[in-house]
Amino acid sequence: MKKIAFESTAPLKILLFRTDRIGDVVLTLPCIQALKTTYPNSYICLALQSYTAPLVENNPFLDDIICVDKCSQKEFTALIKAKRFDVSVSFFASKIACYAPFLAKIPVRIGPLSKLRALLFTHKIRQKRSLGEQNEAQYNLDLLKLLGSQTTYFPKITLTEEEKSAGKAYVKAKFGTNTKPLFILHPGSGGSSKDWSVPNYFLLAEKILSNHLGNVLITGSGSELTGYEAMLSDYPLLKSSHLLDGQKPLREFLGIIACGDVFLSNSTGPLHCASALGVKTIGFYPLTQACKPQRWGAFAQDMHRHITLTPQKERHDPKTCGDVAFEECMALISIEDALGAIEALAGLE
């Protein structure tokens, strides 16, 4: 498909759609920078869910946002029609990302040809994302090639100095002036992937503490943290002080994540947030087609700072896995695997 002919100086009005979860939005952030760099005089607006909106606060390449869950589809369509956008890019073919730009008569509508309603795009791109041959962020960037953007950018979340200071103050209140590395363990997930078990995270936390590798902070949602509190009696080295004291607003949570030396989690949005904040990560991923780490792993300029752990086929044993295929048996990732990854990252700046 030929490039769409726009001058680089054109004052384009571009509407981007990413209306799903936190990790999906983070892996779309490079596209905002790519478009603003390609068209520096453009006005770029991102349509997203309100709970993900804090991810783009202070983004230097973004001009505006619209929260799609704050109005009806009819109201949203009227709003974007009034703004007279020149281009829309839908990174996921949700209903609103297909129907609204069509009904608003946006002249150029770009999106992946993954659903029947994607026929409403003027420029339909076949990608076969389900094969997981490259990262979700790269699939997103590939949609922009029609607009002349060829450079690869990486997710970045911009914190204010006040937010950074608040995160440091929280960690200092937890651990004092201790200068040991901080390992943030986030056992929960959105349920879209198979998880390394919570007991494994707790056993790993005890290993980190007993080996004097650093401090441990276990994070999660309010309900998850309540459950973790009830488990502490089974892990003598772990105290309430090792738990995040209640669910935090997203920007506050980001400030705390930014203080970590290594962030460990399953395939979930906070892992991508940590990567976008420049924090080293260790991710626990199954090898199922829909959850392949090649597609859903961290996306960063220096991938040496990010390690993915997956089930090892040679360890597959019916006693351990039962009827579960090795690809999705997360019990095949050991505590020793995680400690080895920590060791591998320890010397990296």
mmCIF file of C-alpha atoms in Angstrom:
data_model
loop_
_atom_site.group_PDB
_atom_site.id
_atom_site.type_symbol
_atom_site.label_atom_id
_atom_site.label_comp_id
_atom_site.label_asym_id
_atom_site.label_seq_id
_atom_site.Cartn_x
_atom_site.Cartn_y
_atom_site.Cartn_z
ATOM 1 C CA MET A 1 0.000 0.000 0.000
ATOM 2 C CA LYS A 2 1.410 3.387 -1.046
ATOM 3 C CA LYS A 3 2.271 6.105 1.447
ATOM 4 C CA ILE A 4 -0.419 8.736 1.946
ATOM 5 C CA ALA A 5 0.824 12.030 0.527
ATOM 6 C CA PHE A 6 0.988 14.600 3.334
ATOM 7 C CA GLU A 7 3.643 17.291 3.624
ATOM 8 C CA SER A 8 5.741 16.956 6.774
ATOM 9 C CA THR A 9 4.815 20.543 7.689
ATOM 10 C CA ALA A 10 1.078 19.897 7.316
ATOM 11 C CA PRO A 11 -0.971 20.933 10.380
ATOM 12 C CA LEU A 12 -2.764 17.594 10.488
ATOM 13 C CA LYS A 13 -5.390 16.767 13.085
ATOM 14 C CA ILE A 14 -4.819 13.134 14.024
ATOM 15 C CA LEU A 15 -7.042 11.011 16.251
ATOM 16 C CA LEU A 16 -5.564 7.822 17.743
ATOM 17 C CA PHE A 17 -7.624 5.021 19.284
ATOM 18 C CA ARG A 18 -6.397 2.655 22.006
ATOM 19 C CA THR A 19 -9.420 1.816 24.098
ATOM 20 C CA ASP A 20 -8.318 -1.331 25.928
ATOM 21 C CA ARG A 21 -5.975 -1.961 28.893
ATOM 22 C CA ILE A 22 -2.979 -0.348 30.557
ATOM 23 C CA GLY A 23 -0.340 -2.498 28.864
ATOM 24 C CA ASP A 24 -1.928 -1.962 25.451
ATOM 25 C CA VAL A 25 -1.867 1.807 25.929
ATOM 26 C CA VAL A 26 1.778 1.782 27.059
ATOM 27 C CA LEU A 27 2.747 -0.192 23.950
ATOM 28 C CA THR A 28 1.011 2.464 21.836
ATOM 29 C CA LEU A 29 2.928 5.395 23.347
ATOM 30 C CA PRO A 30 5.758 5.194 20.770
ATOM 31 C CA CYS A 31 3.227 6.008 18.036
ATOM 32 C CA ILE A 32 2.444 9.384 19.579
ATOM 33 C CA GLN A 33 6.111 10.374 19.473
ATOM 34 C CA ALA A 34 6.511 8.929 15.981
ATOM 35 C CA LEU A 35 3.651 10.980 14.554
ATOM 36 C CA LYS A 36 4.604 14.215 16.292
ATOM 37 C CA THR A 37 8.173 13.783 15.019
ATOM 38 C CA THR A 38 6.990 13.088 11.477
ATOM 39 C CA TYR A 39 4.424 15.916 11.555
ATOM 40 C CA PRO A 40 5.672 18.472 14.111
ATOM 41 C CA ASN A 41 2.812 20.901 13.341
ATOM 42 C CA SER A 42 0.152 18.266 13.923
ATOM 43 C CA TYR A 43 -2.534 18.171 16.610
ATOM 44 C CA ILE A 44 -2.623 14.689 18.118
ATOM 45 C CA CYS A 45 -5.491 13.433 20.249
ATOM 46 C CA LEU A 46 -5.732 10.009 21.900
ATOM 47 C CA ALA A 47 -9.072 8.296 22.555
ATOM 48 C CA LEU A 48 -8.811 5.881 25.490
ATOM 49 C CA GLN A 49 -10.480 4.620 28.660
ATOM 50 C CA SER A 50 -10.446 7.052 31.591
ATOM 51 C CA TYR A 51 -8.623 4.646 33.898
ATOM 52 C CA THR A 52 -5.687 4.522 31.487
ATOM 53 C CA ALA A 53 -5.596 8.303 30.931
ATOM 54 C CA PRO A 54 -3.012 8.936 33.708
ATOM 55 C CA LEU A 55 -0.461 7.081 31.574
ATOM 56 C CA VAL A 56 -0.285 9.994 29.133
ATOM 57 C CA GLU A 57 -0.269 12.882 31.594
ATOM 58 C CA ASN A 58 2.646 15.221 30.781
ATOM 59 C CA ASN A 59 3.325 13.400 27.518
ATOM 60 C CA PRO A 60 5.258 16.013 25.513
ATOM 61 C CA PHE A 61 4.054 14.680 22.141
ATOM 62 C CA LEU A 62 0.323 14.570 22.878
ATOM 63 C CA ASP A 63 -2.034 17.533 22.547
ATOM 64 C CA ASP A 64 -5.311 16.165 23.905
ATOM 65 C CA ILE A 65 -7.222 13.111 25.067
ATOM 66 C CA ILE A 66 -10.843 11.983 24.920
ATOM 67 C CA CYS A 67 -12.096 9.387 27.407
ATOM 68 C CA VAL A 68 -14.485 7.184 25.453
ATOM 69 C CA ASP A 69 -16.218 5.884 28.583
ATOM 70 C CA LYS A 70 -17.290 9.391 29.623
ATOM 71 C CA CYS A 71 -19.843 9.781 26.847
ATOM 72 C CA SER A 72 -22.106 7.704 24.614
ATOM 73 C CA GLN A 73 -20.913 6.594 21.182
ATOM 74 C CA LYS A 74 -23.303 9.089 19.620
ATOM 75 C CA GLU A 75 -21.895 11.943 21.746
ATOM 76 C CA PHE A 76 -18.343 10.830 21.039
ATOM 77 C CA THR A 77 -18.996 10.681 17.294
ATOM 78 C CA ALA A 78 -20.488 14.182 17.341
ATOM 79 C CA LEU A 79 -17.486 15.453 19.302
ATOM 80 C CA ILE A 80 -14.844 14.130 16.919
ATOM 81 C CA LYS A 81 -16.897 15.212 13.899
ATOM 82 C CA ALA A 82 -16.926 18.752 15.262
ATOM 83 C CA LYS A 83 -13.138 18.642 15.691
ATOM 84 C CA ARG A 84 -12.745 17.829 11.963
ATOM 85 C CA PHE A 85 -9.890 15.342 12.195
ATOM 86 C CA ASP A 86 -7.929 14.618 9.030
ATOM 87 C CA VAL A 87 -6.694 11.169 10.040
ATOM 88 C CA SER A 88 -7.651 8.463 12.503
ATOM 89 C CA VAL A 89 -5.490 5.485 13.455
ATOM 90 C CA SER A 90 -7.166 2.626 15.304
ATOM 91 C CA PHE A 91 -4.588 0.297 16.843
ATOM 92 C CA PHE A 92 -7.264 -2.170 17.924
ATOM 93 C CA ALA A 93 -10.480 -2.675 15.953
ATOM 94 C CA SER A 94 -12.893 -2.122 18.831
ATOM 95 C CA LYS A 95 -16.434 -1.104 17.933
ATOM 96 C CA ILE A 96 -15.964 2.561 18.765
ATOM 97 C CA ALA A 97 -12.580 2.677 16.989
ATOM 98 C CA CYS A 98 -14.229 1.414 13.781
ATOM 99 C CA TYR A 99 -17.682 2.971 13.796
ATOM 100 C CA ALA A 100 -17.007 6.420 15.261
ATOM 101 C CA PRO A 101 -14.378 7.635 12.737
ATOM 102 C CA PHE A 102 -16.550 6.271 9.896
ATOM 103 C CA LEU A 103 -19.680 8.027 11.147
ATOM 104 C CA ALA A 104 -17.668 11.198 11.809
ATOM 105 C CA LYS A 105 -16.497 11.057 8.167
ATOM 106 C CA ILE A 106 -12.795 11.327 8.975
ATOM 107 C CA PRO A 107 -11.241 11.222 5.481
ATOM 108 C CA VAL A 108 -8.295 8.894 6.250
ATOM 109 C CA ARG A 109 -9.052 5.993 8.578
ATOM 110 C CA ILE A 110 -6.217 3.531 9.208
ATOM 111 C CA GLY A 111 -6.495 0.269 11.130
ATOM 112 C CA PRO A 112 -5.714 -3.450 11.210
ATOM 113 C CA LEU A 113 -7.920 -5.726 9.118
ATOM 114 C CA SER A 114 -8.719 -8.099 11.978
ATOM 115 C CA LYS A 115 -12.522 -7.962 12.194
ATOM 116 C CA LEU A 116 -15.384 -7.540 9.712
ATOM 117 C CA ARG A 117 -16.099 -4.024 11.005
ATOM 118 C CA ALA A 118 -12.540 -3.080 10.023
ATOM 119 C CA LEU A 119 -13.870 -2.796 6.462
ATOM 120 C CA LEU A 120 -14.985 0.695 7.552
ATOM 121 C CA PHE A 121 -11.341 1.833 7.527
ATOM 122 C CA THR A 122 -10.218 3.546 4.325
ATOM 123 C CA HIS A 123 -6.784 1.957 4.725
ATOM 124 C CA LYS A 124 -6.929 -1.615 5.994
ATOM 125 C CA ILE A 125 -3.635 -3.239 7.020
ATOM 126 C CA ARG A 126 -3.241 -7.024 7.191
ATOM 127 C CA GLN A 127 -0.958 -7.827 10.122
ATOM 128 C CA LYS A 128 -1.753 -11.284 11.565
ATOM 129 C CA ARG A 129 -0.920 -10.115 15.088
ATOM 130 C CA SER A 130 -2.151 -13.433 16.480
ATOM 131 C CA LEU A 131 1.018 -15.081 15.147
ATOM 132 C CA GLY A 132 3.001 -12.997 17.638
ATOM 133 C CA GLU A 133 5.997 -12.632 15.349
ATOM 134 C CA GLN A 134 6.927 -9.210 16.742
ATOM 135 C CA ASN A 135 6.087 -6.982 19.687
ATOM 136 C CA GLU A 136 2.658 -5.334 19.925
ATOM 137 C CA ALA A 137 4.409 -1.950 19.925
ATOM 138 C CA GLN A 138 6.048 -2.744 16.584
ATOM 139 C CA TYR A 139 2.718 -3.823 15.112
ATOM 140 C CA ASN A 140 1.333 -0.461 16.221
ATOM 141 C CA LEU A 141 4.243 1.436 14.687
ATOM 142 C CA ASP A 142 3.832 -0.489 11.439
ATOM 143 C CA LEU A 143 0.380 1.070 10.982
ATOM 144 C CA LEU A 144 2.087 4.466 10.725
ATOM 145 C CA LYS A 145 4.261 3.568 7.756
ATOM 146 C CA LEU A 146 1.438 4.713 5.475
ATOM 147 C CA LEU A 147 1.905 8.161 7.001
ATOM 148 C CA GLY A 148 5.630 8.146 6.335
ATOM 149 C CA SER A 149 6.812 7.249 9.839
ATOM 150 C CA GLN A 150 9.664 4.750 9.587
ATOM 151 C CA THR A 151 11.581 5.237 12.852
ATOM 152 C CA THR A 152 11.181 2.924 15.855
ATOM 153 C CA TYR A 153 10.450 4.644 19.156
ATOM 154 C CA PHE A 154 9.982 3.135 22.588
ATOM 155 C CA PRO A 155 7.406 3.620 25.373
ATOM 156 C CA LYS A 156 8.131 6.456 27.804
ATOM 157 C CA ILE A 157 6.048 7.629 30.742
ATOM 158 C CA THR A 158 6.826 11.144 31.950
ATOM 159 C CA LEU A 159 6.665 11.805 35.693
ATOM 160 C CA THR A 160 6.833 15.253 37.267
ATOM 161 C CA GLU A 161 9.565 16.045 39.772
ATOM 162 C CA GLU A 162 6.875 16.115 42.460
ATOM 163 C CA GLU A 163 5.714 12.610 41.537
ATOM 164 C CA LYS A 164 9.281 11.305 41.573
ATOM 165 C CA SER A 165 9.882 12.905 44.963
ATOM 166 C CA ALA A 166 6.654 11.460 46.359
ATOM 167 C CA GLY A 167 7.710 7.978 45.219
ATOM 168 C CA LYS A 168 11.118 8.349 46.840
ATOM 169 C CA ALA A 169 9.523 9.613 50.045
ATOM 170 C CA TYR A 170 7.211 6.591 50.150
ATOM 171 C CA VAL A 171 10.112 4.165 49.719
ATOM 172 C CA LYS A 172 12.183 5.993 52.321
ATOM 173 C CA ALA A 173 9.304 5.778 54.803
ATOM 174 C CA LYS A 174 9.131 2.038 54.143
ATOM 175 C CA PHE A 175 12.808 1.180 54.234
ATOM 176 C CA GLY A 176 14.548 4.173 55.800
ATOM 177 C CA THR A 177 17.793 5.346 54.258
ATOM 178 C CA ASN A 178 18.707 1.782 53.287
ATOM 179 C CA THR A 179 20.528 1.942 49.971
ATOM 180 C CA LYS A 180 20.046 -1.722 49.043
ATOM 181 C CA PRO A 181 18.408 -2.463 45.685
ATOM 182 C CA LEU A 182 14.607 -2.435 45.691
ATOM 183 C CA PHE A 183 12.841 -5.404 44.127
ATOM 184 C CA ILE A 184 9.170 -4.761 43.378
ATOM 185 C CA LEU A 185 7.120 -7.940 43.027
ATOM 186 C CA HIS A 186 3.685 -7.660 41.417
ATOM 187 C CA PRO A 187 2.054 -11.134 41.517
ATOM 188 C CA GLY A 188 -1.369 -10.166 40.175
ATOM 189 C CA SER A 189 -2.493 -9.725 36.587
ATOM 190 C CA GLY A 190 -5.509 -8.828 34.522
ATOM 191 C CA GLY A 191 -6.243 -12.483 33.860
ATOM 192 C CA SER A 192 -5.313 -12.379 30.180
ATOM 193 C CA SER A 193 -2.379 -14.753 30.649
ATOM 194 C CA LYS A 194 -1.249 -17.696 32.774
ATOM 195 C CA ASP A 195 0.467 -16.531 35.958
ATOM 196 C CA TRP A 196 3.453 -17.567 38.010
ATOM 197 C CA SER A 197 1.820 -18.370 41.339
ATOM 198 C CA VAL A 198 1.549 -15.987 44.300
ATOM 199 C CA PRO A 199 3.303 -18.504 46.621
ATOM 200 C CA ASN A 200 6.232 -18.523 44.188
ATOM 201 C CA TYR A 201 6.492 -14.739 44.455
ATOM 202 C CA PHE A 202 6.432 -14.972 48.242
ATOM 203 C CA LEU A 203 9.094 -17.696 48.279
ATOM 204 C CA LEU A 204 11.216 -15.592 45.931
ATOM 205 C CA ALA A 205 10.774 -12.575 48.213
ATOM 206 C CA GLU A 206 12.052 -14.643 51.137
ATOM 207 C CA LYS A 207 15.052 -15.755 49.086
ATOM 208 C CA ILE A 208 15.862 -12.142 48.210
ATOM 209 C CA LEU A 209 15.737 -11.205 51.883
ATOM 210 C CA SER A 210 17.602 -14.246 53.225
ATOM 211 C CA ASN A 211 20.371 -13.802 50.646
ATOM 212 C CA HIS A 212 20.587 -10.079 51.546
ATOM 213 C CA LEU A 213 20.087 -9.077 47.919
ATOM 214 C CA GLY A 214 17.945 -6.046 48.720
ATOM 215 C CA ASN A 215 14.586 -4.772 49.900
ATOM 216 C CA VAL A 216 11.266 -6.231 48.753
ATOM 217 C CA LEU A 217 7.981 -4.447 48.048
ATOM 218 C CA ILE A 218 4.968 -6.559 47.032
ATOM 219 C CA THR A 219 2.318 -4.595 45.165
ATOM 220 C CA GLY A 220 -1.199 -5.184 43.877
ATOM 221 C CA SER A 221 -4.801 -4.059 43.918
ATOM 222 C CA GLY A 222 -6.664 -3.464 47.164
ATOM 223 C CA SER A 223 -8.297 -6.903 47.173
ATOM 224 C CA GLU A 224 -5.021 -8.608 46.211
ATOM 225 C CA LEU A 225 -3.148 -6.886 49.025
ATOM 226 C CA THR A 226 -5.797 -7.986 51.523
ATOM 227 C CA GLY A 227 -5.248 -11.560 50.368
ATOM 228 C CA TYR A 228 -1.470 -11.190 50.593
ATOM 229 C CA GLU A 229 -1.766 -9.892 54.153
ATOM 230 C CA ALA A 230 -3.600 -13.086 55.124
ATOM 231 C CA MET A 231 -0.762 -15.182 53.669
ATOM 232 C CA LEU A 232 2.087 -13.554 55.587
ATOM 233 C CA SER A 233 1.909 -15.961 58.536
ATOM 234 C CA ASP A 234 3.160 -18.735 56.227
ATOM 235 C CA TYR A 235 6.277 -16.737 55.288
ATOM 236 C CA PRO A 236 8.215 -15.774 58.434
ATOM 237 C CA LEU A 237 10.636 -13.403 56.695
ATOM 238 C CA LEU A 238 7.830 -11.302 55.224
ATOM 239 C CA LYS A 239 6.091 -8.591 57.219
ATOM 240 C CA SER A 240 3.278 -6.154 56.542
ATOM 241 C CA SER A 241 5.969 -3.573 55.821
ATOM 242 C CA HIS A 242 6.872 -5.558 52.687
ATOM 243 C CA LEU A 243 3.403 -4.935 51.243
ATOM 244 C CA LEU A 244 2.181 -1.827 49.493
ATOM 245 C CA ASP A 245 -0.135 -0.275 52.080
ATOM 246 C CA GLY A 246 -3.285 -0.200 49.989
ATOM 247 C CA GLN A 247 -4.010 0.366 46.320
ATOM 248 C CA LYS A 248 -2.603 3.642 45.023
ATOM 249 C CA PRO A 249 -3.862 6.016 42.331
ATOM 250 C CA LEU A 250 -2.089 5.179 39.101
ATOM 251 C CA ARG A 251 0.230 8.214 38.998
ATOM 252 C CA GLU A 252 1.248 7.638 42.617
ATOM 253 C CA PHE A 253 1.876 3.968 41.848
ATOM 254 C CA LEU A 254 4.023 4.953 38.859
ATOM 255 C CA GLY A 255 6.128 7.162 41.128
ATOM 256 C CA ILE A 256 6.747 4.179 43.417
ATOM 257 C CA ILE A 257 7.539 1.840 40.509
ATOM 258 C CA ALA A 258 10.111 4.355 39.262
ATOM 259 C CA CYS A 259 12.058 3.847 42.515
ATOM 260 C CA GLY A 260 12.519 0.131 41.879
ATOM 261 C CA ASP A 261 15.752 -1.413 40.682
ATOM 262 C CA VAL A 262 13.978 -4.492 39.272
ATOM 263 C CA PHE A 263 10.241 -4.998 38.701
ATOM 264 C CA LEU A 264 9.021 -8.601 38.573
ATOM 265 C CA SER A 265 5.550 -9.575 37.360
ATOM 266 C CA ASN A 266 3.456 -11.705 35.080
ATOM 267 C CA SER A 267 2.346 -10.451 31.669
ATOM 268 C CA THR A 268 0.506 -7.382 32.881
ATOM 269 C CA GLY A 269 0.268 -3.621 32.412
ATOM 270 C CA PRO A 270 2.489 -2.573 35.347
ATOM 271 C CA LEU A 271 5.424 -4.465 33.806
ATOM 272 C CA HIS A 272 5.141 -2.281 30.703
ATOM 273 C CA CYS A 273 4.829 0.783 32.929
ATOM 274 C CA ALA A 274 8.062 -0.193 34.701
ATOM 275 C CA SER A 275 9.857 -0.630 31.385
ATOM 276 C CA ALA A 276 8.534 2.742 30.156
ATOM 277 C CA LEU A 277 9.887 4.333 33.362
ATOM 278 C CA GLY A 278 13.360 2.919 32.721
ATOM 279 C CA VAL A 279 13.174 0.207 35.392
ATOM 280 C CA LYS A 280 14.676 -3.234 34.722
ATOM 281 C CA THR A 281 12.081 -6.005 34.508
ATOM 282 C CA ILE A 282 11.716 -9.755 34.858
ATOM 283 C CA GLY A 283 8.535 -11.087 33.287
ATOM 284 C CA PHE A 284 6.953 -14.533 33.743
ATOM 285 C CA TYR A 285 5.237 -15.627 30.528
ATOM 286 C CA PRO A 286 3.569 -18.785 29.190
ATOM 287 C CA LEU A 287 4.333 -19.933 25.664
ATOM 288 C CA THR A 288 0.739 -20.156 24.452
ATOM 289 C CA GLN A 289 0.065 -18.585 21.072
ATOM 290 C CA ALA A 290 -2.100 -15.745 22.428
ATOM 291 C CA CYS A 291 0.340 -14.786 25.187
ATOM 292 C CA LYS A 292 3.719 -15.167 23.501
ATOM 293 C CA PRO A 293 6.397 -12.983 25.074
ATOM 294 C CA GLN A 294 7.599 -12.088 21.581
ATOM 295 C CA ARG A 295 4.399 -10.052 21.251
ATOM 296 C CA TRP A 296 3.576 -9.071 24.831
ATOM 297 C CA GLY A 297 7.004 -8.753 26.446
ATOM 298 C CA ALA A 298 8.726 -5.502 27.329
ATOM 299 C CA PHE A 299 9.661 -3.244 24.406
ATOM 300 C CA ALA A 300 12.727 -1.137 25.124
ATOM 301 C CA GLN A 301 15.799 0.225 23.398
ATOM 302 C CA ASP A 302 18.101 -1.841 25.630
ATOM 303 C CA MET A 303 16.536 -5.279 25.921
ATOM 304 C CA HIS A 304 19.475 -6.506 28.027
ATOM 305 C CA ARG A 305 17.689 -4.803 30.933
ATOM 306 C CA HIS A 306 14.611 -6.994 30.496
ATOM 307 C CA ILE A 307 14.460 -10.754 31.031
ATOM 308 C CA THR A 308 11.582 -13.057 30.164
ATOM 309 C CA LEU A 309 11.173 -16.402 31.939
ATOM 310 C CA THR A 310 9.063 -19.103 30.282
ATOM 311 C CA PRO A 311 8.199 -22.781 30.981
ATOM 312 C CA GLN A 312 11.037 -25.171 30.135
ATOM 313 C CA LYS A 313 9.875 -28.114 28.039
ATOM 314 C CA GLU A 314 12.543 -30.500 29.325
ATOM 315 C CA ARG A 315 11.107 -30.157 32.844
ATOM 316 C CA HIS A 316 7.590 -31.169 31.838
ATOM 317 C CA ASP A 317 6.308 -33.871 34.166
ATOM 318 C CA PRO A 318 2.699 -35.055 34.679
ATOM 319 C CA LYS A 319 3.374 -35.045 38.431
ATOM 320 C CA THR A 320 4.007 -31.306 38.233
ATOM 321 C CA CYS A 321 1.718 -30.256 35.410
ATOM 322 C CA GLY A 322 -1.039 -32.863 35.355
ATOM 323 C CA ASP A 323 -2.889 -32.519 32.060
ATOM 324 C CA VAL A 324 -1.558 -28.996 31.443
ATOM 325 C CA ALA A 325 0.627 -28.623 28.353
ATOM 326 C CA PHE A 326 4.152 -27.464 29.051
ATOM 327 C CA GLU A 327 3.525 -24.168 27.202
ATOM 328 C CA GLU A 328 1.118 -23.009 29.890
ATOM 329 C CA CYS A 329 2.523 -24.774 32.954
ATOM 330 C CA MET A 330 4.025 -21.881 34.884
ATOM 331 C CA ALA A 331 5.169 -24.295 37.611
ATOM 332 C CA LEU A 332 8.008 -25.147 35.222
ATOM 333 C CA ILE A 333 9.615 -21.785 36.049
ATOM 334 C CA SER A 334 11.588 -22.228 39.272
ATOM 335 C CA ILE A 335 12.593 -19.879 42.075
ATOM 336 C CA GLU A 336 16.190 -20.537 41.001
ATOM 337 C CA ASP A 337 15.356 -19.308 37.494
ATOM 338 C CA ALA A 338 14.138 -16.037 38.974
ATOM 339 C CA LEU A 339 17.171 -15.669 41.226
ATOM 340 C CA GLY A 340 19.421 -16.295 38.218
ATOM 341 C CA ALA A 341 17.632 -13.533 36.301
ATOM 342 C CA ILE A 342 18.059 -11.177 39.259
ATOM 343 C CA GLU A 343 21.767 -11.991 39.327
ATOM 344 C CA ALA A 344 22.033 -11.372 35.585
ATOM 345 C CA LEU A 345 20.479 -7.904 35.975
ATOM 346 C CA ALA A 346 22.337 -7.007 39.164
ATOM 347 C CA GLY A 347 25.408 -5.559 37.509
ATOM 348 C CA LEU A 348 23.576 -3.547 34.834
ATOM 349 C CA GLU A 349 23.206 0.202 35.178
#
